[in-house]
mmCIF file of C-alpha atoms in Angstrom:
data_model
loop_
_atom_site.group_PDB
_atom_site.id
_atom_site.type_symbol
_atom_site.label_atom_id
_atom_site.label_comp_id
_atom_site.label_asym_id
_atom_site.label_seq_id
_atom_site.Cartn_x
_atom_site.Cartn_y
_atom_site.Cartn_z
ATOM 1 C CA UNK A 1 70.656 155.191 242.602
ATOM 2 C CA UNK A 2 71.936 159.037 242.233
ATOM 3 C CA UNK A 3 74.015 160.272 245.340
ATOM 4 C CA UNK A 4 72.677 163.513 247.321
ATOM 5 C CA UNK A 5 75.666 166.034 245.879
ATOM 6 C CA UNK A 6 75.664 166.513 249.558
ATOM 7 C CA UNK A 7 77.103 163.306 250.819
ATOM 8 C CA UNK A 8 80.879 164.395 250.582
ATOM 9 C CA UNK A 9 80.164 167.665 252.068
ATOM 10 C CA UNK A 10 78.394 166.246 254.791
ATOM 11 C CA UNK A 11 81.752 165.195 256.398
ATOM 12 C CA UNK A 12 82.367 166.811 259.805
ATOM 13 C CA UNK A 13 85.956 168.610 260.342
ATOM 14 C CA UNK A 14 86.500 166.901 263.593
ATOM 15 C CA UNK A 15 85.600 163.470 261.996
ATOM 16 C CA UNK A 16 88.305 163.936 259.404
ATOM 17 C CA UNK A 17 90.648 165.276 262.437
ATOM 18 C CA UNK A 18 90.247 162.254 263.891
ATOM 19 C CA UNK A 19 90.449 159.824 260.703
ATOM 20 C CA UNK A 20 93.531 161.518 260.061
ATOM 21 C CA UNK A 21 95.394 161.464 263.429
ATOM 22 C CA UNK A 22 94.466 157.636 263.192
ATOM 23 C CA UNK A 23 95.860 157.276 259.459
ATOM 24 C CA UNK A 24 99.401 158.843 260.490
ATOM 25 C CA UNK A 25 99.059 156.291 263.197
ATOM 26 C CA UNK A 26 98.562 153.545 261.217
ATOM 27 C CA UNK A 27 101.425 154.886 258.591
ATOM 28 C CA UNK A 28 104.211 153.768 260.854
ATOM 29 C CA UNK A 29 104.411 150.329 259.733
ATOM 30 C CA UNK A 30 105.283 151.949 256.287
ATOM 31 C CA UNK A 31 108.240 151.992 254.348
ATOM 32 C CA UNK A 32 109.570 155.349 252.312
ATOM 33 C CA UNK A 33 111.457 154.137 249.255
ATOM 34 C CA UNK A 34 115.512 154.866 249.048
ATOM 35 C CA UNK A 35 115.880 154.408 245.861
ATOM 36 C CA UNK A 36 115.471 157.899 244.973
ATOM 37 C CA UNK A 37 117.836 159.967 247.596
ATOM 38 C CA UNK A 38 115.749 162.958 247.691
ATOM 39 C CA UNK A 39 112.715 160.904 248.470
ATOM 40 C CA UNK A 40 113.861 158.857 251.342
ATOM 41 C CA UNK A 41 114.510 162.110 253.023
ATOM 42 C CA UNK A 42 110.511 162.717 253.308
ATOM 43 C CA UNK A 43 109.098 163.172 256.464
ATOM 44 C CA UNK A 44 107.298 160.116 257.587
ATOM 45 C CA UNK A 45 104.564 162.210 260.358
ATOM 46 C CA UNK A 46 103.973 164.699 257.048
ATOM 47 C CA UNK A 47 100.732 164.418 256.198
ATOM 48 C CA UNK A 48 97.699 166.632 253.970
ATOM 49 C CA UNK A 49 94.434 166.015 252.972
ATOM 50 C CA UNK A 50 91.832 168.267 250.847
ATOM 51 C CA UNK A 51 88.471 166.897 250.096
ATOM 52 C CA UNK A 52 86.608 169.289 247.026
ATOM 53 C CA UNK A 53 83.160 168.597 246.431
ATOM 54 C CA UNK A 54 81.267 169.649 243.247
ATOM 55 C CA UNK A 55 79.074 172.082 245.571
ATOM 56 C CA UNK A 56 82.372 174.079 245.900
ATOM 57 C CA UNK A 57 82.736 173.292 249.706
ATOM 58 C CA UNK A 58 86.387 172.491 250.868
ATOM 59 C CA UNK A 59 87.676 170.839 253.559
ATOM 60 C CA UNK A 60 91.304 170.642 254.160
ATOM 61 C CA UNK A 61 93.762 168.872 257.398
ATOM 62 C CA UNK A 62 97.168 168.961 258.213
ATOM 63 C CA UNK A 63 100.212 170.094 255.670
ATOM 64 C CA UNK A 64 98.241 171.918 253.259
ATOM 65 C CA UNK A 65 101.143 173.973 251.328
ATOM 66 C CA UNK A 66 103.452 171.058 251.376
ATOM 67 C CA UNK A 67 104.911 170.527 248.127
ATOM 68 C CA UNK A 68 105.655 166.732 246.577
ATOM 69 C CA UNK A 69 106.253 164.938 243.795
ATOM 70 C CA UNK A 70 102.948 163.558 241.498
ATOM 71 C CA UNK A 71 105.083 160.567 240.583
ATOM 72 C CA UNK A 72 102.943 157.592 239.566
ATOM 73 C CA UNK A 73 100.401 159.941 240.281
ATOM 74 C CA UNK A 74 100.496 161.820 237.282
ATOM 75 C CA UNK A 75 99.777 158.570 234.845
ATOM 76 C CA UNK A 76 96.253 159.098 234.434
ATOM 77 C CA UNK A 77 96.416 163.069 233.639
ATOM 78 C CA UNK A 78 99.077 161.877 231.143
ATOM 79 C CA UNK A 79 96.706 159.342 229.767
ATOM 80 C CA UNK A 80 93.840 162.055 229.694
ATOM 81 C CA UNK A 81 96.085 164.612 227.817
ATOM 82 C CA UNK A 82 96.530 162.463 224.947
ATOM 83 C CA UNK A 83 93.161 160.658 224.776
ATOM 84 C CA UNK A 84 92.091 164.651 224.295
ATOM 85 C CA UNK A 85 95.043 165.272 222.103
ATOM 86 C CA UNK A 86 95.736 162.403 219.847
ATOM 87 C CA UNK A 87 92.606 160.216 220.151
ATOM 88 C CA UNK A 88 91.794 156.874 221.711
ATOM 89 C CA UNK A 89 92.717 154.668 218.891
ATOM 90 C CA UNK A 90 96.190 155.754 218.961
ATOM 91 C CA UNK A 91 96.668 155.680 222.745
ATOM 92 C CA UNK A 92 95.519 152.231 222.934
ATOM 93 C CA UNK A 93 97.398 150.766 219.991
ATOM 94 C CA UNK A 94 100.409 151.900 221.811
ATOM 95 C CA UNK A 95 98.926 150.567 225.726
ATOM 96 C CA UNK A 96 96.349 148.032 226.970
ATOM 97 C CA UNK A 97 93.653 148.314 229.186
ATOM 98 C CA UNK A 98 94.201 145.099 231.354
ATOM 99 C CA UNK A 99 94.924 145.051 234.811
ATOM 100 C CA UNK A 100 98.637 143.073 235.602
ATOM 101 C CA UNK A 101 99.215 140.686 238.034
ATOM 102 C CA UNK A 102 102.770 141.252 238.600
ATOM 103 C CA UNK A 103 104.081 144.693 240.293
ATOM 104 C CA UNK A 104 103.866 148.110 238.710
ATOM 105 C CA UNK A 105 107.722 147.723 237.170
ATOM 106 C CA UNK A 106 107.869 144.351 235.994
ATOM 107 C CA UNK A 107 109.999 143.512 232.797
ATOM 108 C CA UNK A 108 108.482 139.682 233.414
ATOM 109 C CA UNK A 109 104.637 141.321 232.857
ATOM 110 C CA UNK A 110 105.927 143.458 229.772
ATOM 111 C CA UNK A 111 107.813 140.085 228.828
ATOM 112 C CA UNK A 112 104.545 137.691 228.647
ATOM 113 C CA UNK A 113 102.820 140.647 226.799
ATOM 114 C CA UNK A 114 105.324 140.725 223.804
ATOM 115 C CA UNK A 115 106.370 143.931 224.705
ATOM 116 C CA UNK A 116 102.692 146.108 224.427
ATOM 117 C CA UNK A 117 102.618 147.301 228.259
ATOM 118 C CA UNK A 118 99.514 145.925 229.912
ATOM 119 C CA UNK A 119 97.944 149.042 231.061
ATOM 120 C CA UNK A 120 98.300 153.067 231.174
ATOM 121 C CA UNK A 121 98.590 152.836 235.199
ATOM 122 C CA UNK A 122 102.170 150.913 235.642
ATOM 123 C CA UNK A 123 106.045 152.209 234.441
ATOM 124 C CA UNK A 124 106.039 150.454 231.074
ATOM 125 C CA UNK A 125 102.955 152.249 229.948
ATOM 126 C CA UNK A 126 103.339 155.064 231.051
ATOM 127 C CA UNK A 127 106.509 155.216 229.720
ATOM 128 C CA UNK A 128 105.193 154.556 226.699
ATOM 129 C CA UNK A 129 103.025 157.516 226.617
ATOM 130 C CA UNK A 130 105.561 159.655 227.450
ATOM 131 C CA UNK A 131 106.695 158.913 224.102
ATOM 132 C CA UNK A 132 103.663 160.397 222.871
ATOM 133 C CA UNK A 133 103.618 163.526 224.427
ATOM 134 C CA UNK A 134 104.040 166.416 221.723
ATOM 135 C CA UNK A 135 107.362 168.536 222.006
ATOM 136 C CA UNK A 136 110.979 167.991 220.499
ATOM 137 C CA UNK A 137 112.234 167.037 223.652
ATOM 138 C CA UNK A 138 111.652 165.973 226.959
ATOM 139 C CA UNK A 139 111.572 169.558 228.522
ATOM 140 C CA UNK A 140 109.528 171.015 225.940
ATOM 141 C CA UNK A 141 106.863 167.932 226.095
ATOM 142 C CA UNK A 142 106.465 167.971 229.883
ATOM 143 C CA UNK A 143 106.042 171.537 229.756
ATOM 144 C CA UNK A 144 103.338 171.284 227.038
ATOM 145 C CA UNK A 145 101.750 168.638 229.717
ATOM 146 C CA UNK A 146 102.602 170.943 232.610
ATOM 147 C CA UNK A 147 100.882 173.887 230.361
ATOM 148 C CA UNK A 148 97.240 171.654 229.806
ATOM 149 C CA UNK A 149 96.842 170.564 233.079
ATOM 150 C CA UNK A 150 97.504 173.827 234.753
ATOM 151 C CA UNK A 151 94.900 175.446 232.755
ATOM 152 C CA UNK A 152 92.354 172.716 232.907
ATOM 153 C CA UNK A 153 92.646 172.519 236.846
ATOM 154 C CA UNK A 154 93.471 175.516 237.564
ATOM 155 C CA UNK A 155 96.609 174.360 239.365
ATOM 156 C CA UNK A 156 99.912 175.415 240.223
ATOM 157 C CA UNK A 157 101.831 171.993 238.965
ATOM 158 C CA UNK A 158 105.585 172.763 238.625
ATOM 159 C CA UNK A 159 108.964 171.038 238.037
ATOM 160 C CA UNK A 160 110.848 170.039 241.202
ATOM 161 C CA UNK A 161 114.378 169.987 239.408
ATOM 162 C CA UNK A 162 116.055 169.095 242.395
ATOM 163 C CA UNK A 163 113.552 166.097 242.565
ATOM 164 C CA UNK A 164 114.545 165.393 239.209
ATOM 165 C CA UNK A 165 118.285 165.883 239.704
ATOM 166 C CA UNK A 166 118.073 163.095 242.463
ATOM 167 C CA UNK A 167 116.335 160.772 240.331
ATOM 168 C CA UNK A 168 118.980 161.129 237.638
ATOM 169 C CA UNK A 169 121.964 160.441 240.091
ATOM 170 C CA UNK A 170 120.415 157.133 240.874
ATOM 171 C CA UNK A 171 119.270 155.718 237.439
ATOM 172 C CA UNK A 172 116.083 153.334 237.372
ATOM 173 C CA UNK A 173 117.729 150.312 235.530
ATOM 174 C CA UNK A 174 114.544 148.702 235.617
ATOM 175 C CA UNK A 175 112.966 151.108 233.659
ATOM 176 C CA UNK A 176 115.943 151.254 231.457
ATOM 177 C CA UNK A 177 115.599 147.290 230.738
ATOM 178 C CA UNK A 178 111.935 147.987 230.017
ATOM 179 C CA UNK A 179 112.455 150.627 227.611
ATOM 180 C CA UNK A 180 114.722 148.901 225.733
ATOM 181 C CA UNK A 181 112.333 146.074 225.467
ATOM 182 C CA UNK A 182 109.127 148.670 223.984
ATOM 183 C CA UNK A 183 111.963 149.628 221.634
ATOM 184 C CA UNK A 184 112.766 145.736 220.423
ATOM 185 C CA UNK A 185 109.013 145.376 220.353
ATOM 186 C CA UNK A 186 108.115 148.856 218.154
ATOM 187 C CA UNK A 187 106.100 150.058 221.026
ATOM 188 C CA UNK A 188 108.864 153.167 221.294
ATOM 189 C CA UNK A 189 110.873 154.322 218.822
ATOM 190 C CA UNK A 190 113.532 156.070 220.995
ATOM 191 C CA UNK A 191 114.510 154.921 224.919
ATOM 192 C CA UNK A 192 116.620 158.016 225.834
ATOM 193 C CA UNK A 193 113.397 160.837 225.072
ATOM 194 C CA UNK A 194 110.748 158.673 226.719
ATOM 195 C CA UNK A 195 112.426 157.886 229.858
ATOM 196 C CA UNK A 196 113.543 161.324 230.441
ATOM 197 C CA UNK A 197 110.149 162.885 229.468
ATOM 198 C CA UNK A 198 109.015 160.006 232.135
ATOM 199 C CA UNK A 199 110.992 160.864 234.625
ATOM 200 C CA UNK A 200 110.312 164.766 234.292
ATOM 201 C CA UNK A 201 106.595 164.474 234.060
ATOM 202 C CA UNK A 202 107.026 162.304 237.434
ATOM 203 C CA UNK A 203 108.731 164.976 238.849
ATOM 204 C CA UNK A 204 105.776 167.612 238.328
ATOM 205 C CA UNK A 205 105.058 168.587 241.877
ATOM 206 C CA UNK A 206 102.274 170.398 243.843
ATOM 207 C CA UNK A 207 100.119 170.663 246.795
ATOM 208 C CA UNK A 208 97.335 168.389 247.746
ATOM 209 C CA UNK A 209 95.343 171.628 246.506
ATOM 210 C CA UNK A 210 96.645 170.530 243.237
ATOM 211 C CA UNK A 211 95.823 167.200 243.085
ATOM 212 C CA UNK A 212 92.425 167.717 244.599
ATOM 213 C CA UNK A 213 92.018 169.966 241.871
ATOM 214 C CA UNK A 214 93.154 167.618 239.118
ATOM 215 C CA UNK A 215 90.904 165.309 240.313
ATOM 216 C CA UNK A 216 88.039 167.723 239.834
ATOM 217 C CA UNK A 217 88.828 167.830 236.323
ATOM 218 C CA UNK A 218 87.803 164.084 236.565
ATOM 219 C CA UNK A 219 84.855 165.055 237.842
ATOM 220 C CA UNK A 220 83.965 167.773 235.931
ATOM 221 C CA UNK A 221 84.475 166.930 232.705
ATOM 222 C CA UNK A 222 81.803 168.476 230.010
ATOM 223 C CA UNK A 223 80.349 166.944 227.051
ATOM 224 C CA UNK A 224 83.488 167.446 225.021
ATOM 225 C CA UNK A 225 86.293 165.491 227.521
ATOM 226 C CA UNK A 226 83.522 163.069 229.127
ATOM 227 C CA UNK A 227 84.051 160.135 227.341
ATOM 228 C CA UNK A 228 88.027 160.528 227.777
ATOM 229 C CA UNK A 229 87.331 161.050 231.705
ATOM 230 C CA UNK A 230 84.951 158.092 231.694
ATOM 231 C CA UNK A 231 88.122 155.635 230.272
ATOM 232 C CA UNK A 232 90.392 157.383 233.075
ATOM 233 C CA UNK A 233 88.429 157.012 235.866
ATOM 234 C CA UNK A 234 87.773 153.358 234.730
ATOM 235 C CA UNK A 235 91.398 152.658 234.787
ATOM 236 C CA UNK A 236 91.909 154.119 237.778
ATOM 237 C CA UNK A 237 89.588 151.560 239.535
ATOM 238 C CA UNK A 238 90.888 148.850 237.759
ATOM 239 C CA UNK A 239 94.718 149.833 237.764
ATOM 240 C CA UNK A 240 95.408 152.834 239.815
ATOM 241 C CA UNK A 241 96.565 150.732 242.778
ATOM 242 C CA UNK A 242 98.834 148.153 240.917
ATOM 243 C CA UNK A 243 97.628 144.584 242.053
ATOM 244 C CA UNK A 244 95.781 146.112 245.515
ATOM 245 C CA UNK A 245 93.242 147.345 242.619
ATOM 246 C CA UNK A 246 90.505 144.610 243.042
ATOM 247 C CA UNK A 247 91.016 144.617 246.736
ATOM 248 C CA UNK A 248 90.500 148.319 247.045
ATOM 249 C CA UNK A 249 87.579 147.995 244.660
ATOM 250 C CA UNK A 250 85.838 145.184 246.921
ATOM 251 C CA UNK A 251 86.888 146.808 250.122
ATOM 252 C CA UNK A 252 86.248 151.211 248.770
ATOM 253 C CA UNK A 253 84.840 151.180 245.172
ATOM 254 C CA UNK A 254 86.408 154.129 244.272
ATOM 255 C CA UNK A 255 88.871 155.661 241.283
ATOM 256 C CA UNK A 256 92.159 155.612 242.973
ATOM 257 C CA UNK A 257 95.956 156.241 241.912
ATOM 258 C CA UNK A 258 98.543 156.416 243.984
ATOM 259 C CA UNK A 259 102.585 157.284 243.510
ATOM 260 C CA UNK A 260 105.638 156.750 245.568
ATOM 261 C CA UNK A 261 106.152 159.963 246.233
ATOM 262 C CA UNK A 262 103.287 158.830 249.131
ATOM 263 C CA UNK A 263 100.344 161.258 246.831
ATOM 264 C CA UNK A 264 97.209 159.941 246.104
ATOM 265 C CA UNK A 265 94.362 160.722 244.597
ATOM 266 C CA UNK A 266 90.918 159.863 244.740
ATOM 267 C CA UNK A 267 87.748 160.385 242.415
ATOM 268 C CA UNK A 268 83.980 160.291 243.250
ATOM 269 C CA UNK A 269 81.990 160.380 240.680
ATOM 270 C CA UNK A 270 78.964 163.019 240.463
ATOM 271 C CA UNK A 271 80.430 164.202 244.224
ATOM 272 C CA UNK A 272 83.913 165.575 244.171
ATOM 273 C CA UNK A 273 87.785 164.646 244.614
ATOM 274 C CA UNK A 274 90.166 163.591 247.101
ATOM 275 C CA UNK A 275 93.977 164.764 247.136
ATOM 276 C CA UNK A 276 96.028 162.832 250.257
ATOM 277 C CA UNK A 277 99.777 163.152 250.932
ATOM 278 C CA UNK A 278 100.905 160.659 253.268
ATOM 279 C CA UNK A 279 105.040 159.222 252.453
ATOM 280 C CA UNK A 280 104.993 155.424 254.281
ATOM 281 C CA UNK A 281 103.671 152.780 251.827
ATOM 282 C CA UNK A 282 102.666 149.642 251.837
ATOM 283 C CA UNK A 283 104.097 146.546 250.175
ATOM 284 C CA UNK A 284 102.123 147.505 246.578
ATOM 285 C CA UNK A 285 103.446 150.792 247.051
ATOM 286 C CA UNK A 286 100.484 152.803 247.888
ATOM 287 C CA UNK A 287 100.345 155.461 250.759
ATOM 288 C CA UNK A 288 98.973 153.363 254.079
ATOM 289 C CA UNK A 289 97.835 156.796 255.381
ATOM 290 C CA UNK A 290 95.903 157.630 252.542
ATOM 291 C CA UNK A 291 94.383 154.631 251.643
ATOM 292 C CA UNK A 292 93.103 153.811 255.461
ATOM 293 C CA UNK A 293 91.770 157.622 255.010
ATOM 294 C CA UNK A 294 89.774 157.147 251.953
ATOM 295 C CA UNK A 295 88.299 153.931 253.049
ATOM 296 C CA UNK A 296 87.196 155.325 256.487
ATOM 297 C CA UNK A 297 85.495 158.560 254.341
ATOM 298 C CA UNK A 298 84.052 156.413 251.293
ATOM 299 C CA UNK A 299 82.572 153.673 254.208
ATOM 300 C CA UNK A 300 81.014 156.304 256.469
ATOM 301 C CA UNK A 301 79.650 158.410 253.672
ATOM 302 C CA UNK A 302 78.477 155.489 251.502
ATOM 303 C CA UNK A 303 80.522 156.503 248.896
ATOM 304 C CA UNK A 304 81.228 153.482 246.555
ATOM 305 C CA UNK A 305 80.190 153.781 242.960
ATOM 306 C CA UNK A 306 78.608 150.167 243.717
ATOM 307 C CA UNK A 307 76.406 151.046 246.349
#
């Protein structure tokens, strides 16, 4: 069955008011990671939504020209860039497409694979595609990401260096100890450029604007990128939300990723995009906020690509 391109427009602002107030509500029971200094400092009320449909209505609430960091929210425009750039064959020699049981960081999970992360969606592969990304070094490649995505979106995406400066002071020996492991395996050839094109491209910041917009380019997507959005957006359902995916896809049915940073972002296929900023999370990591939002919006609209 098509959906009426009307359905996510259809949305009343008061209704999302509402939704909202309830979601920062319901965020309290969240935790805001530490392990990045700047991070921890977020404001745990701060909270932004912007839904975009493809009939060019918008509808925006709360702290619209806050500015954040994509994080883990980034993975799947990373993924897209090189499936456009390099080719599928060569993205997925270097990643799988499987969903992991274990959480999105886990050496164990990169262990029991021999070393080929499992998917696109969790640190080890992404990681791994960082080492992809054309440029001689980490600057130059995240600003050749930086570059693509700003002119497919038409966003505003830019480098929080003091984001980046406070991840640096607090080094990630997790994703140290699975670097080093992609290396041992051949899935990387050098440690030190992927992890700090990683942890730039993480730091790549924006709006909810933005990532509404990025999302769009999901949606979007002509006859030349559609097959490469197609494999994102399945990835997204299957991975975006680390081992909450399957849940969320029961529960939603929707394209999701999320990032610590407390971003998310949401697809609808054939109807629009969904940027949310919310910083508690939940136990998998994801932002309560904007998860309880997009299931009360994809429920009451009958959103689910399974309906």
């Amino acid at each position: 069955m098509k959906i009426s391109t009307s359905q996510l427009s259809s949305l009343q602002p008061e209704q999302l008011a509402a939704w909202a107030k309830e979601a920062i509500n319901r965020s309290k029971s969240g935790q805001i990671p530490a392990y990045i200094p700047l991070l921890a400092q977020a404001d745990r009320q701060g909270f932004a939504v912007q839904i975009r449909a493809i009939d060019a209505q918008i509808m925006s609430w709360g702290s619209i020209a806050q500015t954040f960091p994509l994080m883990s929210v980034v993975k799947p425009f990373v993924l897209l860039y090189l499936l456009c750039e390099l080719g599928e064959k060569r993205v997925f020699d270097c990643v799988g497409c499987e969903p992991s049981e274990l959480p999105f960081n886990s050496l164990t999970q990169l262990e029991i694979d021999q070393g080929k992360p499992r998917n696109p969606m969790i640190n080890s592969g992404a990681i791994a595609l960082a080492s992809l990304i054309p440029g001689q070094n980490a600057v130059a490649r995240c600003q050749n990401l930086r570059t693509w995505l700003n002119q497919q979106a038409n966003s505003q995406l830019f480098v929080d260096e003091l984001m980046l400066d406070s991840v640096k002071t607090n080094p990630n020996q997790n994703n140290w100890n699975l670097a080093l492991k992609m290396v041992e395996s051949g899935c990387i050839q050098n440690s030190e450029i992927a992890l700090e094109t990683y942890n730039r491209v993480c730091c790549l910041s924006g709006t909810v604007e933005d990532l509404a917009k990025l999302g769009m380019v999901l949606v979007n997507s002509g006859e030349a990128m559609g097959e490469n959005c197609r494999t994102v957006k399945a990835l997204m359902a299957t991975c975006g939300l680390y081992e909450a995916s399957a849940r969320f896809a029961l529960r939603v049915g929707l394209p999701a990723k999320s990032g610590v940073s407390g971003a998310l972002v949401s697809v609808i296929p054939g109807q629009g995009a969904i940027g949310f900023y919310s910083p508690p999370l939940d136990k998998d990591g994801n932002s309560i906020g904007g998860l309880f939002l997009l299931e009360k919006i994809a429920k009451n609209l009958r959103l689910s690509v399974f309906d």
